[in-house]
């Protein structure tokens, strides 16, 4: 066993940490969010240059990593700094799907994603699909060489900033069937696409996208007709790892702020960190963060395992991350008192992200039930 | 023991219900039901309706225009008002300052201020906490120095809830810098329109500015605005705090939140079945309900043991802890029930606009802001840690 990072990953982590430490302080980030922009194009370009996007793809696809531990290393740092830049929806979700299913021609997009030139988004979830990946009602009807897409996609991460969408739609089967789902590349300026952008509680950005008779040709389909589900599930596994690692980074940041605060804040003439009522809970926070880190390592190490094993770790990790995030977030705010609840202070931003991560790709309840049924299977 | 309500109590409940269904404006109950933000005029108009009925001050004696209800009646009213989604009653004037004035204030102060609280002419806020004095409230530094027939006040208060709407603030100020911490404090009423008072909003984790910082810069306050005796303010402050903690169990709020949660969980599809059939979610929901059923009775036991109209003693700490934990859990479950639809941040919608860019159920936009906002319950009014210390010392005598 070796729990050390490879040299390359260690270097990437250190570089990213240094870069974000200098350029992505709390004040810059707050200003960015208040400006209403989904991200800072300058910072994004610099991150692309550092290789952050490249780390999401394998060498075969023109990247410099692509494995679970690459994703985990990068996203932990993004979480620690509270980065809102569009890497998850773009590279990890949409990009992974193109890497997995795309033809050489289609895969050319990946190069420009890595260079930070093109933004992609995955338009998969729908208003009523909640966390069920197989719940697709958007339709794809072929007529001659043309395919017409209809439906509504919800919570599309950075959907309004992307130039190209990876859209799921049903070519066969009923609402919850795993077979019959296909993916299509659709430019966001295609006729019949309407996009409504909105900010999220945690400062990230998403969109509701309507497709009304959007016509694409056969060349827009990613992979075989009706066979996209397995790839979607695998891409979501990668995204689950990414947000889980991001949550660990955010938890680490919240933990560090709280420890400092316990040492600084004086009440009754002494630092509040001297009260045992808080000390023991801070110890529990530390234990939970370590558990969360281990869960992320488990998932990163099994990302390329056979489906059954991989998905067992997906559900175990996401459940644990959700529980740990709630505990760490709630305790950190509580131990800060009123200050912990202010927008001006960094803690509330980390806590919002940690809690909202539970609402992405399945929450604690969803994954607990899923873990039990995967065990039974 | 008899857990059933008397015929008089049942009749009272029916009367409350009839009043609510007739007089509670629909646009207000809709806002409350959907967790939208209330404006000052929303709150003021509901106060006026209650006042016209003579129900605005349940705990006040009749001579001052109160309803003089007993503990059970108050409980019944609170339950019904919450279930009908009535706006909350802003407590600062009615249930915090008023009992202090009645117990320790002069006759002139009572005659002057109490009617103005009822009429809504005055909106009070609470100036206790300071940046350096939170849990350790007696560490406060805001100074009031006597100068002829005025006090000159300098310092800063913080976390002043709804201070942006207020024209009066009741403050704890230091009038003797040399005395022991608790002994040099006075209780002062300050007109916020006096020159030198500045209010600055603080945006909280849910994106709303519900609290404020209040700065005092050579603010001249007439000496007749002192409540009781100089340097005895700590006694009055503690008296007020027990009143602040009486309704903090929030049984009515929790009942209403549970009803909403059950409805949402039954109507939300998750994994091809209603969310209330997800065993883990359902179990947590049931545990919260079981705790709430017992807590409602604990609340009644404690409140009815206290003398009529009086605030309970250290037992109120127990209610505060259990009550806040339950309310927080219910808000957490409601947020979770919203699933991905909890993510969009839609302040315009919460402020009363109806432009919802995201698809999703109507309760979803407020779910996350409400969950985050509810974190305050275990921090303010004496944090839950401080309540535990009170229990340990006053009840357990450890
Ligand atoms: C939303 C909101 C509204 C408020 N409204 C008002 C208002 O209208 N008027 C007003 O005057 N104040 C108001 N408050 C202030 C509130 O009363 C204080 O926040 C509270 O007293 C805690 O003080 P603090 O925030 O300074 O935390 P601190 O006292 O700094 O406490 C930080 C942490 O340390 C813990 N701690 C402190 N001392 C001990 C101890 N001895 N043992 C164990 N743990 C300890 C606390 O429990 C907390 O977890 C409000 C606060 C909030 C958040």
Short mmCIF file of C-alpha atoms and ligand atoms in Angstrom, two decimals, chain A residues 261-262 265-268 270 272-273 275-278 281 331-341, chain B residues 92 96 125-137 157-163 170 204 210-211 241 244 373 375-386 389, ligand 1:
data_model
loop_
_atom_site.label_atom_id
_atom_site.label_comp_id
_atom_site.label_asym_id
_atom_site.label_seq_id
_atom_site.Cartn_x
_atom_site.Cartn_y
_atom_site.Cartn_z
CA UNK A 261 -11.48 30.96 15.72
CA UNK A 262 -11.51 28.74 18.80
CA UNK A 265 -12.28 34.34 20.14
CA UNK A 266 -12.40 35.22 23.82
CA UNK A 267 -15.50 35.06 25.98
CA UNK A 268 -15.56 35.03 29.77
CA UNK A 270 -10.56 33.05 27.91
CA UNK A 272 -13.51 29.63 23.72
CA UNK A 273 -11.27 26.76 22.59
CA UNK A 275 -14.19 25.05 26.83
CA UNK A 276 -14.33 21.29 26.83
CA UNK A 277 -17.88 21.44 25.43
CA UNK A 278 -16.34 22.74 22.21
CA UNK A 281 -16.84 18.44 19.26
CA UNK A 331 -20.68 22.44 13.98
CA UNK A 332 -18.38 24.99 12.37
CA UNK A 333 -21.19 27.56 12.19
CA UNK A 334 -22.34 26.80 15.72
CA UNK A 335 -18.85 27.10 17.19
CA UNK A 336 -18.38 30.45 15.47
CA UNK A 337 -21.62 31.86 16.85
CA UNK A 338 -23.14 34.75 14.90
CA UNK A 339 -20.01 35.42 12.83
CA UNK A 340 -20.30 31.97 11.28
CA UNK A 341 -23.63 32.92 9.74
CA UNK B 92 -39.03 42.65 20.87
CA UNK B 96 -39.36 41.28 25.74
CA UNK B 125 -35.25 46.13 18.58
CA UNK B 126 -32.90 44.55 21.09
CA UNK B 127 -29.48 46.08 21.69
CA UNK B 128 -27.75 43.58 23.91
CA UNK B 129 -24.95 41.88 21.96
CA UNK B 130 -21.70 43.56 20.96
CA UNK B 131 -18.75 42.36 18.91
CA UNK B 132 -16.81 41.44 22.05
CA UNK B 133 -19.82 40.48 24.15
CA UNK B 134 -21.84 37.55 22.86
CA UNK B 135 -22.28 34.63 25.22
CA UNK B 136 -20.38 36.75 27.73
CA UNK B 137 -23.00 39.45 27.56
CA UNK B 157 -24.27 46.88 19.19
CA UNK B 158 -24.47 44.00 16.76
CA UNK B 159 -26.79 41.22 15.53
CA UNK B 160 -29.73 43.59 15.99
CA UNK B 161 -32.60 41.64 14.47
CA UNK B 162 -34.85 43.72 12.18
CA UNK B 163 -33.15 46.87 13.44
CA UNK B 170 -33.59 48.95 24.23
CA UNK B 204 -26.38 36.40 6.47
CA UNK B 210 -32.14 40.34 8.81
CA UNK B 211 -29.63 41.60 11.38
CA UNK B 241 -33.94 36.81 28.84
CA UNK B 244 -37.17 35.73 25.53
CA UNK B 373 -31.25 30.59 8.44
CA UNK B 375 -28.83 27.64 12.19
CA UNK B 376 -29.38 30.82 14.18
CA UNK B 377 -31.80 29.12 16.55
CA UNK B 378 -29.07 27.33 18.46
CA UNK B 379 -26.87 30.44 18.55
CA UNK B 380 -29.09 33.32 19.61
CA UNK B 381 -31.11 33.91 22.76
CA UNK B 382 -28.23 32.33 24.67
CA UNK B 383 -26.54 29.59 22.64
CA UNK B 384 -27.41 25.95 23.27
CA UNK B 385 -24.01 25.52 24.95
CA UNK B 386 -24.87 28.31 27.36
CA UNK B 389 -24.40 25.27 31.35
C1 LIG C 1 -29.56 35.69 13.52
C2 LIG C 1 -29.20 36.26 14.85
C3 LIG C 1 -30.03 37.20 15.42
C4 LIG C 1 -29.70 37.81 16.64
N1 LIG C 1 -30.50 38.80 17.14
C5 LIG C 1 -30.07 39.51 18.22
C6 LIG C 1 -30.75 40.68 18.65
O1 LIG C 1 -31.78 41.05 18.08
N2 LIG C 1 -30.24 41.40 19.67
C7 LIG C 1 -29.12 41.02 20.33
O2 LIG C 1 -28.73 41.71 21.26
N3 LIG C 1 -28.43 39.92 19.96
C8 LIG C 1 -28.88 39.16 18.92
N4 LIG C 1 -28.17 38.06 18.49
C9 LIG C 1 -26.90 37.77 19.15
C10 LIG C 1 -26.89 36.47 19.90
O3 LIG C 1 -27.52 36.59 21.10
C11 LIG C 1 -25.39 36.07 20.03
O4 LIG C 1 -24.99 35.67 18.75
C12 LIG C 1 -25.20 34.95 21.01
O5 LIG C 1 -25.32 35.43 22.29
C13 LIG C 1 -23.84 34.26 20.84
O6 LIG C 1 -22.82 35.20 20.88
P1 LIG C 1 -21.68 35.21 19.76
O7 LIG C 1 -22.33 35.16 18.45
O8 LIG C 1 -20.80 36.36 20.06
O9 LIG C 1 -20.91 33.85 19.96
P2 LIG C 1 -19.78 33.56 21.04
O10 LIG C 1 -20.25 33.97 22.38
O11 LIG C 1 -18.50 34.09 20.55
O12 LIG C 1 -19.76 31.99 21.01
C14 LIG C 1 -19.09 31.23 20.01
C15 LIG C 1 -19.27 29.77 20.33
O13 LIG C 1 -18.69 29.50 21.60
C16 LIG C 1 -19.62 28.90 22.45
N5 LIG C 1 -19.38 29.30 23.83
C17 LIG C 1 -19.23 30.55 24.30
N6 LIG C 1 -19.03 30.51 25.62
C18 LIG C 1 -19.08 29.22 26.00
C19 LIG C 1 -18.95 28.53 27.24
N7 LIG C 1 -18.76 29.19 28.39
N8 LIG C 1 -19.03 27.19 27.25
C20 LIG C 1 -19.24 26.51 26.10
N9 LIG C 1 -19.36 27.10 24.89
C21 LIG C 1 -19.29 28.44 24.85
C22 LIG C 1 -20.96 29.40 21.95
O14 LIG C 1 -22.01 28.56 22.35
C23 LIG C 1 -20.73 29.36 20.47
O15 LIG C 1 -20.88 28.06 20.01
C24 LIG C 1 -28.51 37.42 17.30
C25 LIG C 1 -27.68 36.44 16.72
C26 LIG C 1 -28.01 35.87 15.51
C27 LIG C 1 -27.09 34.86 14.92
#
